[in-house]
Every structure is written in structure tokens, then in C-alpha cells.
Amino acid sequence: MIRVAVNGYNVIGRRVADAVTLQPDMKLVGVAKVKPDYKARSAIEKGYRVFAADEKGRKAFQEAGIGFAGLSRDLVSEADIVVDATPEDVGSQNKLMYVSLGKKAIFQGGEEHEIAGTSFVAQCNFDEAIGKRYVRVVSCNTTALCRVLHSIDQRFGITKANVVIARRAADPDESSKGPIDSVVLDPVSIPSHHGPDVNTVLPGFPVISMAMKIPTTHMHLHSLIVSVKGDYSTNDVIDKLSKTPRIMFVESKRDGIKSTGNVMDLAREMGRPRNDLYEAVIWRDSIKVIGKEVYLFMAVHQEAIVTPENIDAIRAVMKTKGGSESIRMTNSALKIAG
Ligand code: NAD
């Protein structure tokens, strides 16, 4: 059993912790939290050992009367590997602790590529991460783009990819964030960081991205225009993407799914925990080949999509399974089809 610590227990950390408990080859040692809030109480109710992030947290946990198992340093010491799910730039500070304790670590997309030197999307570059001490799972948008572009490139050969991303402004529990009535160019300059980030995993073709924030909390929406080398049909692309792991099709005409709201509602109907969609969600009837360009719309559940990648990154770093075997195990545990 791989002993896994999760440092940072909110949007990503909570999902990774739950996913670890579902794997037949992993054991969750515990989770580290800053505040003794309802999420700490619910973790304890689930049977997780909760550790305080630091001395200040120790005092807060004691005052709140919430039992905790020690400090994050104690948690990391007990583990074979730590998944760092703390906010952007905190992971790089935490790395000092992981290095001093001689522990392997998985970082998230809010950190720079250089924190690990290996940026990871399981179905694209699992082998590159095998046996590494540190790996960075790329962001939600980059993960979805990598899955789709890697698949298209494998079969059709990409010369250039353009993407416009309408980003959810905040996660559902971030009630103090906006905008509430505006579309914010994020950033105004081109490209946004997403295209270059895809190139940390797939360096073979240019990806030019533009991004804006829209006043929703539940999903990102991507509009892709991908230039390919040969002459292919719309059906060729549908066929290839339908056989690609961790991509899910929805349809507007057949199923009446025309919005990200409909997609999230579908996830509820599927009975997924927290409505989580681990797959990149493509509108099948948006896929269109015109000349040598592939067009499509894709939705990304930002809170959930990197969960399976974190699990696969653990196995890659620990050198316990090959890529296909790990992806199969993770998909089976999380009930991801295909
Ligand atoms: P979050 O802010 O929701 O959760 C981070 C948690 O870590 C918070 O509870 C915070 O209190 C805690 N924390 C802060 N400092 C800590 C420390 N020193 N030790 C332990 N805990 C600490 O962040 P998130 O949205 O889960 O994002 C985590 C990482 O995942 C970031 O790099 C982010 O860019 C990336 N990511 C986020 C999303 C998303 O949509 N939220 C998607 C993909 C990747």
C-alpha cells in the first residue's frame, strides 16, 4: 500500500483524499488543514486523521475543541508521498519541508512548471513521470486541453491549436469573489498562460489561448479551432475522440444539453459524488471539420478533472504501475467510463 498524505484540504485536496481512499493500492495517512472549520469536522466524521498546518493552526484546533493528530510535518513524515493541494505559490514554500524530510511530492497547476520539472497528464506523458521525486499535475483547463489535443495530434497531426476559454470566476464556496455582472478579460494580453502550459506536456505544436472570466462558479467553457495536417472528415474526429479515455460526449439535439448548467445537472443525475465530472466534456454535435480545421466546444468541471491525474501521478512517481494499468485502476475506482 502506498501511504499518501494530502496537504491542503479544500477544493482539490478533499477530492484527492476521497479518491485515495477508493484505490486498492493506497492508504490515506491523513490530511492537513489550516482552519478547524466544518470541512475539518466532516473529515474527522469520515474517519480521516486531520493535522494542523502550523503552530497557529494547532492553537485554533485546540480552541475549537477539534481533535487533531499533529502538525503537517508529522503527517508528511508518516507518508511515502504527499499530494500538495495548497493554494498557488504555497506549494513552493512547502517543498522545502518535503525536501528536508526526503519525501516525494505531487504539486498542482497553480505552481510553476519548474517546481517539479515534470508537468503531468496521465494519458499524455505518464512514462515521463515514472520514478521522479516531484511531479506537477497541470491545471484543470490544461488537463482538458492536453487530453483532447494529444488525441487529435496522435491521429491527425496538429500544426496549430487556437483556444478561447470562458473561465468560471470562482469556485462555488468562494462567496467573496467576483465578478457578479461583468466579463473580465483574464488577461487582456495574448496568449493567456494556458497555451504555453499545454506545451509543458505536449511541446510539439503551438497552442495560442485567450481567456476571460465569466460570472459563474461551476464550469469552464472552451472553444477550440485546431489545424491538422491532412484531409479528414468530421466523423473521423468523432470516432477518434470517442475512443479517447477521460473524454465524455454530450449532445444538444438528442439530449437537450445546451449549457454548462445542463452538464452539471447531468452529473447530478449520474449520482457522482459532489456532482464531479472527471472527464473533459465535449459536445458531440459541435465537432466539425472545415478544410483542415477541427472545431469543437468543451466544458471542464474545474473542481474535479484533475482528481484522476493526481492518483495516476502517485503511481507514476512510486513506480508501482504502468500508465495503462494505473489509468484503468483509477477509472474503475472513480467509475469513469472508457
Ligand atoms: P483552495 O484554496 O480551495 O484550497 C487550498 C487549501 O489549502 C485551503 O483550505 C487553505 O486554507 C489550505 N492551506 C493554505 N496554506 C496551507 C499550508 N501551508 N498547509 C496546509 N494547508 C494550507 O485551493 P484549490 O482550489 O484546492 O487549489 C489548490 C491547487 O490546485 C492550486 O495550485 C490550484 O491552482 C490548483 N487547481 C485548482 C483548481 C480549482 O478549480 N479550484 C483546479 C485545478 C487545479
Coordinates of C-alpha atoms and ligand atoms in Angstrom, one line a residue:
M1 CA 0.0 0.0 0.0
I2 CA 1.3 3.5 -0.9
R3 CA 0.9 5.7 2.1
V4 CA -0.4 9.1 0.9
A5 CA -0.6 12.4 2.8
V6 CA -2.8 15.3 1.5
N7 CA -1.6 18.7 2.4
G8 CA -4.3 21.4 1.9
Y9 CA -7.9 20.2 2.2
N10 CA -10.3 22.2 0.2
V11 CA -11.4 22.1 -3.5
I12 CA -8.7 19.8 -4.8
G13 CA -7.4 18.2 -1.6
R14 CA -10.8 17.0 -0.4
R15 CA -11.4 15.2 -3.8
V16 CA -7.9 13.7 -3.9
A17 CA -8.2 12.5 -0.3
D18 CA -11.5 10.7 -1.1
A19 CA -10.1 9.3 -4.3
V20 CA -7.1 7.9 -2.5
T21 CA -9.4 6.0 -0.1
L22 CA -11.1 4.3 -3.1
Q23 CA -7.8 2.9 -4.5
P24 CA -7.0 -0.7 -3.7
D25 CA -3.2 0.1 -3.5
M26 CA -3.3 3.3 -1.5
K27 CA -3.8 4.3 2.1
L28 CA -4.7 7.9 3.2
V29 CA -2.4 8.7 6.2
G30 CA -4.3 12.0 6.8
V31 CA -5.0 15.5 5.7
A32 CA -3.6 18.9 6.8
K33 CA -5.8 21.9 7.3
V34 CA -5.3 25.5 8.3
K35 CA -8.7 26.1 10.0
P36 CA -10.8 23.9 12.2
D37 CA -14.0 24.6 10.2
Y38 CA -16.9 22.4 9.1
K39 CA -14.6 20.8 6.5
A40 CA -12.2 19.6 9.3
R41 CA -15.2 18.3 11.2
S42 CA -16.5 16.4 8.2
A43 CA -13.1 14.9 7.5
I44 CA -13.0 13.6 11.1
E45 CA -16.5 12.2 10.6
K46 CA -15.2 10.3 7.5
G47 CA -12.5 8.8 9.7
Y48 CA -9.6 10.8 8.3
R49 CA -6.8 11.9 10.6
V50 CA -6.6 15.7 10.5
F51 CA -3.4 17.6 11.1
A52 CA -3.0 21.3 11.7
A53 CA -0.9 23.2 9.1
D54 CA 1.2 25.0 11.7
E55 CA 1.5 26.2 15.3
K56 CA -1.2 28.9 14.8
G57 CA -3.5 26.1 13.5
R58 CA -2.6 23.9 16.5
K59 CA -4.0 26.6 18.8
A60 CA -7.1 27.2 16.6
F61 CA -7.9 23.4 16.6
Q62 CA -7.4 23.3 20.4
E63 CA -9.7 26.3 21.0
A64 CA -12.3 24.8 18.6
G65 CA -12.2 21.5 20.6
I66 CA -11.5 19.6 17.4
G67 CA -9.2 16.6 17.9
F68 CA -6.2 16.7 15.6
A69 CA -3.4 14.2 15.1
G70 CA -0.4 16.6 15.0
L71 CA 1.2 19.1 12.6
S72 CA 1.6 18.8 8.8
R73 CA 5.2 17.9 9.3
D74 CA 4.2 14.9 11.4
L75 CA 1.7 13.9 8.6
V76 CA 4.3 14.2 5.9
S77 CA 6.8 12.2 8.0
E78 CA 4.4 9.2 8.1
A79 CA 3.8 9.1 4.3
D80 CA 5.6 7.7 1.3
I81 CA 4.3 10.6 -0.8
V82 CA 2.5 13.9 -0.3
V83 CA -0.1 15.5 -2.6
D84 CA 0.2 19.2 -2.1
A85 CA -3.2 20.8 -2.7
T86 CA -2.5 24.2 -1.1
P87 CA -3.2 27.5 -2.9
E88 CA -1.0 28.8 -5.7
D89 CA 2.6 29.5 -4.6
V90 CA 2.2 27.9 -1.2
G91 CA 3.3 24.6 -2.7
S92 CA 6.7 26.0 -3.5
Q93 CA 7.2 27.1 0.2
N94 CA 6.0 23.6 1.3
K95 CA 8.5 21.9 -1.0
L96 CA 11.3 22.9 1.5
M97 CA 9.6 20.7 4.1
Y98 CA 9.2 17.8 1.7
V99 CA 12.9 18.1 0.6
S100 CA 14.1 18.2 4.3
L101 CA 12.0 15.1 5.1
G102 CA 13.1 13.3 2.0
K103 CA 9.6 12.8 0.7
K104 CA 8.3 12.6 -2.8
A105 CA 5.5 15.1 -3.7
I106 CA 2.8 15.9 -6.3
F107 CA 2.1 19.6 -6.8
Q108 CA -0.8 21.3 -8.6
G109 CA -1.2 23.6 -11.5
G110 CA -1.1 26.8 -9.5
E111 CA 2.6 26.2 -9.1
E112 CA 5.1 26.9 -11.9
H113 CA 6.3 24.0 -14.1
E114 CA 9.8 24.5 -12.6
I115 CA 8.7 23.3 -9.1
A116 CA 8.9 19.8 -10.4
G117 CA 10.4 20.0 -13.9
T118 CA 7.7 17.4 -15.0
S119 CA 4.2 18.5 -15.7
F120 CA 1.8 15.7 -16.0
V121 CA -1.4 14.5 -17.7
A122 CA -1.7 10.7 -17.3
Q123 CA -2.8 9.7 -20.9
C124 CA -0.2 12.0 -22.5
N125 CA 3.1 11.6 -20.6
F126 CA 2.8 9.0 -17.8
D127 CA 6.2 7.5 -18.6
E128 CA 8.0 10.8 -18.2
A129 CA 6.9 10.9 -14.5
I130 CA 8.0 7.4 -13.6
G131 CA 10.3 7.4 -10.6
K132 CA 10.6 11.3 -10.4
R133 CA 10.7 12.8 -6.9
Y134 CA 8.4 15.7 -7.9
V135 CA 5.6 16.0 -10.4
R136 CA 3.2 18.8 -11.1
V137 CA -0.3 17.9 -12.2
V138 CA -1.3 20.7 -14.6
S139 CA -4.4 22.9 -14.1
C140 CA -8.0 21.9 -14.9
N141 CA -8.0 23.8 -18.2
T142 CA -4.6 22.5 -19.3
T143 CA -5.6 18.9 -18.3
A144 CA -8.7 19.0 -20.6
L145 CA -6.8 20.6 -23.4
C146 CA -4.0 18.1 -23.2
R147 CA -6.3 15.1 -23.3
V148 CA -8.1 16.4 -26.4
L149 CA -5.2 17.8 -28.3
H150 CA -3.0 14.8 -27.6
S151 CA -5.7 12.5 -29.1
I152 CA -6.2 14.7 -32.2
D153 CA -2.4 15.0 -32.7
Q154 CA -1.9 11.2 -32.4
R155 CA -4.3 10.5 -35.3
F156 CA -4.4 13.7 -37.4
G157 CA -1.1 15.6 -36.7
I158 CA -1.7 19.1 -35.3
T159 CA 0.0 22.1 -36.9
K160 CA -1.5 24.7 -34.6
A161 CA -4.3 24.9 -31.9
N162 CA -6.3 28.0 -31.0
V163 CA -8.5 28.1 -27.9
V164 CA -10.8 30.7 -26.3
I165 CA -11.6 29.9 -22.7
A166 CA -14.6 31.3 -20.8
R167 CA -13.4 30.6 -17.2
R168 CA -15.7 30.3 -14.2
A169 CA -14.9 33.3 -12.0
A170 CA -14.8 31.4 -8.6
D171 CA -15.4 28.0 -7.1
P172 CA -18.9 27.6 -5.5
D173 CA -17.8 28.2 -1.9
E174 CA -15.8 31.4 -2.7
S175 CA -18.7 33.8 -1.9
S176 CA -16.4 36.9 -1.6
K177 CA -15.1 36.7 -5.2
G178 CA -16.5 38.3 -8.3
P179 CA -17.3 39.4 -10.9
I180 CA -21.1 39.3 -10.5
D181 CA -22.1 41.3 -13.5
S182 CA -19.2 41.6 -15.9
V183 CA -16.9 39.7 -18.3
V184 CA -13.3 40.2 -17.3
L185 CA -10.6 39.7 -19.8
D186 CA -8.1 37.5 -18.0
P187 CA -5.6 38.5 -19.2
V188 CA -6.1 41.2 -21.8
S189 CA -2.8 40.3 -23.4
I190 CA -2.4 37.2 -25.7
P191 CA -1.7 34.4 -25.1
S192 CA -3.1 33.5 -21.7
H193 CA -0.9 31.1 -19.7
H194 CA -2.9 28.1 -20.8
G195 CA -1.4 27.5 -24.2
P196 CA 2.2 27.7 -23.1
D197 CA 1.2 25.4 -20.1
V198 CA -0.1 22.8 -22.6
N199 CA 3.3 22.9 -24.2
T200 CA 5.0 21.8 -20.9
V201 CA 3.2 18.5 -21.6
L202 CA 2.8 18.5 -25.4
P203 CA 5.7 20.5 -26.8
G204 CA 5.2 19.5 -30.5
F205 CA 2.9 22.3 -31.8
P206 CA 1.9 25.9 -30.9
V207 CA -1.2 26.4 -28.7
I208 CA -2.5 30.0 -28.7
S209 CA -5.0 30.7 -25.9
M210 CA -7.2 33.7 -25.0
A211 CA -9.2 33.7 -21.7
M212 CA -11.9 35.7 -19.9
K213 CA -13.7 35.3 -16.6
I214 CA -17.5 35.0 -16.6
P215 CA -19.8 35.3 -13.6
T216 CA -20.4 31.5 -13.0
T217 CA -19.0 29.1 -10.5
H218 CA -19.5 25.7 -12.0
M219 CA -17.5 25.1 -15.2
H220 CA -15.1 26.4 -17.8
L221 CA -16.2 26.5 -21.5
H222 CA -13.6 26.1 -24.2
S223 CA -14.0 26.9 -27.9
L224 CA -11.3 25.1 -29.9
I225 CA -10.1 25.6 -33.5
V226 CA -7.3 23.0 -34.3
S227 CA -5.4 23.0 -37.6
V228 CA -4.4 19.5 -38.7
K229 CA -2.0 18.2 -41.4
G230 CA -4.3 16.0 -43.6
D231 CA -7.8 15.9 -45.0
Y232 CA -10.1 14.2 -42.5
S233 CA -13.9 14.1 -42.0
T234 CA -16.0 15.2 -39.0
N235 CA -16.8 11.5 -38.4
D236 CA -13.0 10.7 -38.3
V237 CA -12.6 13.1 -35.4
I238 CA -15.7 12.0 -33.6
D239 CA -14.5 8.4 -33.9
K240 CA -11.0 9.2 -32.5
L241 CA -12.3 11.3 -29.6
S242 CA -15.0 8.8 -28.7
K243 CA -12.2 6.2 -28.2
T244 CA -10.1 8.5 -26.0
P245 CA -10.0 7.9 -22.3
R246 CA -11.5 10.5 -19.9
I247 CA -13.4 12.3 -22.6
M248 CA -17.2 12.3 -22.4
F249 CA -19.6 13.3 -25.2
V250 CA -22.9 15.1 -24.6
E251 CA -25.4 16.1 -27.3
S252 CA -27.6 19.1 -27.7
K253 CA -30.0 17.8 -30.3
R254 CA -30.6 14.3 -28.9
D255 CA -30.4 15.1 -25.1
G256 CA -31.2 18.8 -24.9
I257 CA -27.8 19.6 -23.3
K258 CA -27.0 23.2 -24.4
S259 CA -25.3 24.7 -21.4
T260 CA -22.8 24.1 -18.7
G261 CA -25.8 24.2 -16.3
N262 CA -27.3 21.2 -18.2
V263 CA -23.9 19.4 -17.9
M264 CA -23.7 19.9 -14.2
D265 CA -27.3 18.7 -13.9
L266 CA -26.4 15.6 -15.8
A267 CA -23.6 14.9 -13.3
R268 CA -26.1 15.1 -10.5
E269 CA -28.4 12.6 -12.4
M270 CA -25.3 10.3 -12.8
G271 CA -25.1 10.3 -9.0
R272 CA -21.5 11.4 -9.0
P273 CA -20.1 12.5 -5.6
R274 CA -20.2 16.3 -5.3
N275 CA -21.5 16.2 -9.0
D276 CA -17.9 15.6 -10.0
L277 CA -17.1 15.2 -13.7
Y278 CA -13.6 13.9 -14.1
E279 CA -14.0 13.8 -17.9
A280 CA -13.4 16.6 -20.4
V281 CA -17.0 17.1 -21.7
I282 CA -17.3 17.6 -25.5
W283 CA -20.5 18.5 -27.3
R284 CA -20.5 15.7 -30.0
D285 CA -22.7 17.8 -32.3
S286 CA -20.3 20.8 -32.0
I287 CA -17.4 18.7 -33.6
K288 CA -17.0 19.9 -37.2
V289 CA -14.2 19.7 -39.7
I290 CA -14.0 22.6 -42.2
G291 CA -11.0 22.4 -44.5
K292 CA -8.0 21.4 -42.4
E293 CA -9.5 22.7 -39.2
V294 CA -11.3 20.9 -36.4
Y295 CA -13.9 23.0 -34.4
L296 CA -15.5 22.0 -31.1
F297 CA -16.9 23.1 -27.8
M298 CA -15.8 21.6 -24.5
A299 CA -16.8 22.0 -20.8
V300 CA -14.4 21.4 -17.9
H301 CA -15.5 20.8 -14.3
Q302 CA -12.6 22.7 -12.7
E303 CA -13.1 21.2 -9.2
A304 CA -12.9 17.5 -10.4
I305 CA -11.0 17.0 -13.6
V306 CA -7.5 16.7 -12.0
T307 CA -8.6 14.2 -9.4
P308 CA -7.7 11.1 -11.5
E309 CA -4.5 12.7 -12.7
N310 CA -3.3 13.1 -9.1
I311 CA -4.0 9.4 -8.4
D312 CA -2.1 8.3 -11.6
A313 CA 0.8 10.7 -10.7
I314 CA 1.2 9.0 -7.3
R315 CA 1.6 5.6 -9.1
A316 CA 4.0 7.0 -11.6
V317 CA 6.2 8.6 -9.0
M318 CA 6.1 5.5 -6.8
K319 CA 6.9 3.3 -9.8
T320 CA 4.2 0.7 -8.9
K321 CA 2.2 0.5 -12.1
G322 CA 2.5 1.4 -15.8
G323 CA 0.3 4.1 -17.4
S324 CA -2.5 2.0 -18.9
E325 CA -2.8 -0.2 -15.8
S326 CA -2.9 2.9 -13.5
I327 CA -5.5 4.7 -15.7
R328 CA -7.6 1.5 -15.7
M329 CA -7.4 1.2 -11.9
T330 CA -8.2 4.8 -11.3
N331 CA -11.1 4.8 -13.8
S332 CA -12.5 1.7 -12.2
A333 CA -12.3 3.2 -8.7
L334 CA -13.9 6.5 -9.7
K335 CA -16.4 4.9 -12.0
I336 CA -15.1 6.7 -15.1
A337 CA -16.3 5.0 -18.3
G338 CA -13.9 4.1 -21.2
Ligands
NAD1 P1 -8.2 26.1 -2.1 O1 -7.8 27.5 -1.7 O2 -9.6 25.8 -2.3 O3 -7.6 25.1 -1.0 C1 -6.4 25.1 -0.5 C2 -6.4 24.8 1.0 O4 -5.1 24.8 1.5 C3 -7.2 25.8 1.8 O5 -8.1 25.2 2.6 C4 -6.1 26.6 2.6 O6 -6.6 27.0 3.8 C5 -5.1 25.5 2.7 N1 -3.7 25.9 3.0 C6 -3.1 27.1 2.8 N2 -1.8 27.1 3.2 C7 -1.6 25.8 3.7 C8 -0.5 25.2 4.3 N3 0.7 25.8 4.4 N4 -0.6 23.9 4.7 C9 -1.8 23.2 4.6 N5 -2.9 23.8 4.0 C10 -2.8 25.1 3.6 O7 -7.3 25.8 -3.4 P2 -7.7 24.7 -4.5 O8 -8.7 25.4 -5.4 O9 -8.0 23.4 -3.9 O10 -6.3 24.7 -5.3 C11 -5.2 24.0 -4.9 C12 -4.2 23.9 -6.1 O11 -4.9 23.2 -7.1 C13 -3.8 25.3 -6.6 O12 -2.5 25.1 -7.1 C14 -4.7 25.5 -7.8 O13 -4.2 26.3 -8.8 C15 -4.9 24.1 -8.3 N6 -6.1 23.8 -9.0 C16 -7.3 24.4 -8.6 C17 -8.5 24.1 -9.3 C18 -9.8 24.7 -9.0 O14 -10.6 24.9 -9.8 N7 -10.0 25.1 -7.7 C19 -8.4 23.3 -10.4 C20 -7.2 22.7 -10.8 C21 -6.1 23.0 -10.1

